[in-house]
Amino acid sequence: MVVAPVRTLNHAYHRAALGGFLAITLAHWAEHLVQAYQIWVLGWARPQARGVLGQFLPWLVTSEWMHYGYALVMLVGLFLLRPGFVGRARTWWTVALVIQFWHHIEHFLLLLQAQLHTNFFGAAVPTSVLQLIYPRVELHLFYNSVVFLPMIIGMYLHLRPNDRELEQTHCNCVQTQSHPSVVAA
């Protein structure tokens, strides 16, 4: 059962909510891409490569609360917006949700270590499970990619439903007048 505010979000406000969620996601992506540029193009040392916001507010990059908070925002956003998706779009959106759930667990482990002042896995700094194999910057570029790609595919398919999906759609995202199978009244 979907509660009333979530139903309203996924009907009357779905398009606006998706737009806001996409803006947050793209802003986060920009931070990671700027950080990668600072490391691999400008040759900055990793501790100095802090993205855009981190240059002005350096504590943001070192705050596990900020990273965990973003992971949680992504998880909650993917979860709350999922009821508005149907068919193929819902499948892709669910893939993004599942991957983000794991990404969230990794950030929770980092936050837990920072709060307990105890590093797991014998590491010198808070370390996530996959960070044992891959450096943090590269790992989070990977995580953001594998969450973003199915999310974007889901959005694309959501805005371009086939006839069966269009019949199941209950949100305001699809402009029915532009859909070839819908005849204007």
Short mmCIF file of C-alpha atoms in Angstrom, two decimals:
data_model
loop_
_atom_site.label_atom_id
_atom_site.label_comp_id
_atom_site.label_asym_id
_atom_site.label_seq_id
_atom_site.Cartn_x
_atom_site.Cartn_y
_atom_site.Cartn_z
CA MET A 1 0.00 0.00 0.00
CA VAL A 2 1.32 3.43 -0.97
CA VAL A 3 0.64 6.24 1.51
CA ALA A 4 -1.09 9.40 0.28
CA PRO A 5 1.95 11.76 0.14
CA VAL A 6 3.95 9.17 -1.81
CA ARG A 7 0.97 8.59 -4.13
CA THR A 8 0.68 12.35 -4.74
CA LEU A 9 4.44 12.59 -5.33
CA ASN A 10 4.21 9.82 -7.92
CA HIS A 11 1.15 11.24 -9.66
CA ALA A 12 0.74 15.02 -9.73
CA TYR A 13 4.34 15.91 -8.80
CA HIS A 14 6.31 13.05 -10.35
CA ARG A 15 7.79 15.06 -13.22
CA ALA A 16 8.89 17.89 -10.91
CA ALA A 17 10.27 15.44 -8.33
CA LEU A 18 12.23 13.58 -11.02
CA GLY A 19 13.63 16.90 -12.25
CA GLY A 20 14.73 17.90 -8.76
CA PHE A 21 16.21 14.48 -8.10
CA LEU A 22 18.09 14.60 -11.40
CA ALA A 23 19.47 18.07 -10.55
CA ILE A 24 20.79 16.79 -7.21
CA THR A 25 22.31 13.75 -8.92
CA LEU A 26 23.99 15.85 -11.61
CA ALA A 27 25.42 18.28 -9.04
CA HIS A 28 26.94 15.35 -7.18
CA TRP A 29 28.28 13.93 -10.44
CA ALA A 30 29.88 17.29 -11.24
CA GLU A 31 31.70 17.21 -7.90
CA HIS A 32 33.14 13.77 -8.64
CA LEU A 33 34.11 14.71 -12.19
CA VAL A 34 35.85 17.89 -11.02
CA GLN A 35 37.71 15.86 -8.40
CA ALA A 36 38.80 13.34 -11.08
CA TYR A 37 39.92 16.23 -13.30
CA GLN A 38 41.91 17.72 -10.43
CA ILE A 39 43.71 14.39 -9.88
CA TRP A 40 44.28 13.08 -13.40
CA VAL A 41 44.52 16.23 -15.50
CA LEU A 42 45.84 18.87 -13.12
CA GLY A 43 48.01 16.37 -11.23
CA TRP A 44 46.83 17.44 -7.78
CA ALA A 45 47.48 15.18 -4.83
CA ARG A 46 44.32 13.31 -3.79
CA PRO A 47 43.93 15.16 -0.46
CA GLN A 48 43.92 18.50 -2.33
CA ALA A 49 41.47 17.29 -5.01
CA ARG A 50 38.25 18.17 -3.24
CA GLY A 51 35.88 18.94 -6.10
CA VAL A 52 34.21 22.36 -6.25
CA LEU A 53 32.49 22.70 -2.87
CA GLY A 54 35.44 21.10 -1.09
CA GLN A 55 37.72 23.91 -2.27
CA PHE A 56 35.61 26.40 -0.33
CA LEU A 57 34.44 24.08 2.46
CA PRO A 58 37.24 21.47 2.82
CA TRP A 59 35.60 19.82 5.83
CA LEU A 60 32.83 18.62 3.48
CA VAL A 61 35.12 16.19 1.70
CA THR A 62 36.43 14.72 4.94
CA SER A 63 33.00 14.51 6.57
CA GLU A 64 31.61 10.99 6.37
CA TRP A 65 28.27 12.51 7.41
CA MET A 66 28.11 14.48 4.15
CA HIS A 67 28.93 11.40 2.04
CA TYR A 68 26.52 9.21 3.97
CA GLY A 69 23.83 11.88 3.78
CA TYR A 70 24.10 12.01 0.01
CA ALA A 71 24.00 8.20 -0.25
CA LEU A 72 20.87 8.26 1.91
CA VAL A 73 19.25 11.01 -0.19
CA MET A 74 19.88 8.92 -3.30
CA LEU A 75 18.48 5.78 -1.69
CA VAL A 76 15.37 7.52 -0.38
CA GLY A 77 14.82 9.36 -3.69
CA LEU A 78 15.09 6.17 -5.73
CA PHE A 79 12.74 4.41 -3.30
CA LEU A 80 10.11 7.16 -3.06
CA LEU A 81 9.97 7.83 -6.80
CA ARG A 82 9.81 4.13 -7.79
CA PRO A 83 5.99 3.76 -7.54
CA GLY A 84 5.61 6.22 -10.41
CA PHE A 85 7.45 3.91 -12.80
CA VAL A 86 5.93 1.02 -14.74
CA GLY A 87 7.19 -1.66 -17.12
CA ARG A 88 10.71 -1.43 -18.50
CA ALA A 89 11.35 1.89 -16.78
CA ARG A 90 10.53 0.39 -13.39
CA THR A 91 12.95 -2.49 -14.02
CA TRP A 92 15.83 -0.12 -14.75
CA TRP A 93 14.89 2.16 -11.84
CA THR A 94 14.87 -0.88 -9.53
CA VAL A 95 18.35 -1.87 -10.73
CA ALA A 96 19.58 1.61 -9.75
CA LEU A 97 17.82 1.28 -6.37
CA VAL A 98 19.43 -2.09 -5.61
CA ILE A 99 22.92 -0.86 -6.51
CA GLN A 100 22.38 2.31 -4.48
CA PHE A 101 21.31 0.20 -1.51
CA TRP A 102 24.74 -1.47 -1.55
CA HIS A 103 26.47 1.88 -2.10
CA HIS A 104 24.57 3.16 0.95
CA ILE A 105 25.82 0.16 3.01
CA GLU A 106 29.40 1.01 2.00
CA HIS A 107 28.92 4.63 3.13
CA PHE A 108 27.29 3.44 6.36
CA LEU A 109 30.40 1.35 7.08
CA LEU A 110 32.58 4.43 6.50
CA LEU A 111 30.38 6.56 8.75
CA LEU A 112 30.33 3.91 11.46
CA GLN A 113 34.13 3.71 11.48
CA ALA A 114 34.45 7.49 11.65
CA GLN A 115 31.96 7.71 14.53
CA LEU A 116 33.55 4.84 16.46
CA HIS A 117 37.08 6.11 15.76
CA THR A 118 37.87 2.52 14.79
CA ASN A 119 38.98 1.55 11.31
CA PHE A 120 37.90 -1.85 10.02
CA PHE A 121 39.95 -4.30 7.97
CA GLY A 122 43.22 -3.16 9.60
CA ALA A 123 43.17 0.01 7.46
CA ALA A 124 44.74 3.32 8.44
CA VAL A 125 41.56 5.25 7.51
CA PRO A 126 37.85 4.37 7.35
CA THR A 127 37.55 1.84 4.54
CA SER A 128 34.57 0.29 2.77
CA VAL A 129 34.46 -3.32 1.60
CA LEU A 130 35.23 -2.70 -2.07
CA GLN A 131 37.73 -0.01 -1.11
CA LEU A 132 39.95 -2.90 -0.06
CA ILE A 133 40.37 -3.57 -3.78
CA TYR A 134 39.83 -0.17 -5.45
CA PRO A 135 40.97 3.33 -4.44
CA ARG A 136 38.17 5.49 -3.03
CA VAL A 137 38.00 8.07 -5.83
CA GLU A 138 37.82 5.43 -8.56
CA LEU A 139 35.39 3.30 -6.55
CA HIS A 140 32.94 6.16 -6.07
CA LEU A 141 33.16 7.17 -9.72
CA PHE A 142 32.26 3.55 -10.49
CA TYR A 143 29.39 3.49 -7.97
CA ASN A 144 27.97 6.75 -9.24
CA SER A 145 28.20 5.46 -12.82
CA VAL A 146 26.47 2.14 -12.16
CA VAL A 147 23.66 3.87 -10.26
CA PHE A 148 23.31 6.77 -12.70
CA LEU A 149 23.20 4.73 -15.91
CA PRO A 150 20.16 2.54 -15.05
CA MET A 151 18.51 5.57 -13.44
CA ILE A 152 18.82 7.55 -16.69
CA ILE A 153 17.67 4.59 -18.79
CA GLY A 154 14.68 4.26 -16.46
CA MET A 155 13.87 7.97 -16.83
CA TYR A 156 14.22 7.80 -20.60
CA LEU A 157 11.90 4.78 -20.87
CA HIS A 158 9.49 6.37 -18.39
CA LEU A 159 9.13 9.43 -20.60
CA ARG A 160 8.72 7.25 -23.72
CA PRO A 161 6.39 4.41 -22.69
CA ASN A 162 5.08 1.85 -25.12
CA ASP A 163 1.29 1.53 -25.47
CA ARG A 164 0.91 -1.03 -22.66
CA GLU A 165 3.08 1.01 -20.29
CA LEU A 166 1.19 4.18 -21.16
CA GLU A 167 -2.07 2.51 -20.05
CA GLN A 168 -0.47 1.70 -16.66
CA THR A 169 1.10 5.14 -16.16
CA HIS A 170 -0.61 7.36 -13.60
CA CYS A 171 1.80 10.28 -13.31
CA ASN A 172 2.11 13.60 -15.11
CA CYS A 173 5.44 12.81 -16.80
CA VAL A 174 4.22 11.73 -20.22
CA GLN A 175 2.70 14.41 -22.37
CA THR A 176 -0.12 12.27 -23.70
CA GLN A 177 -0.87 14.62 -26.59
CA SER A 178 2.57 13.89 -28.02
CA HIS A 179 2.27 10.13 -27.64
CA PRO A 180 1.39 8.60 -31.04
CA SER A 181 -1.20 6.17 -29.65
CA VAL A 182 -3.22 8.80 -27.77
CA VAL A 183 -5.96 10.65 -29.58
CA ALA A 184 -6.71 14.10 -28.20
CA ALA A 185 -10.28 14.54 -26.99
#
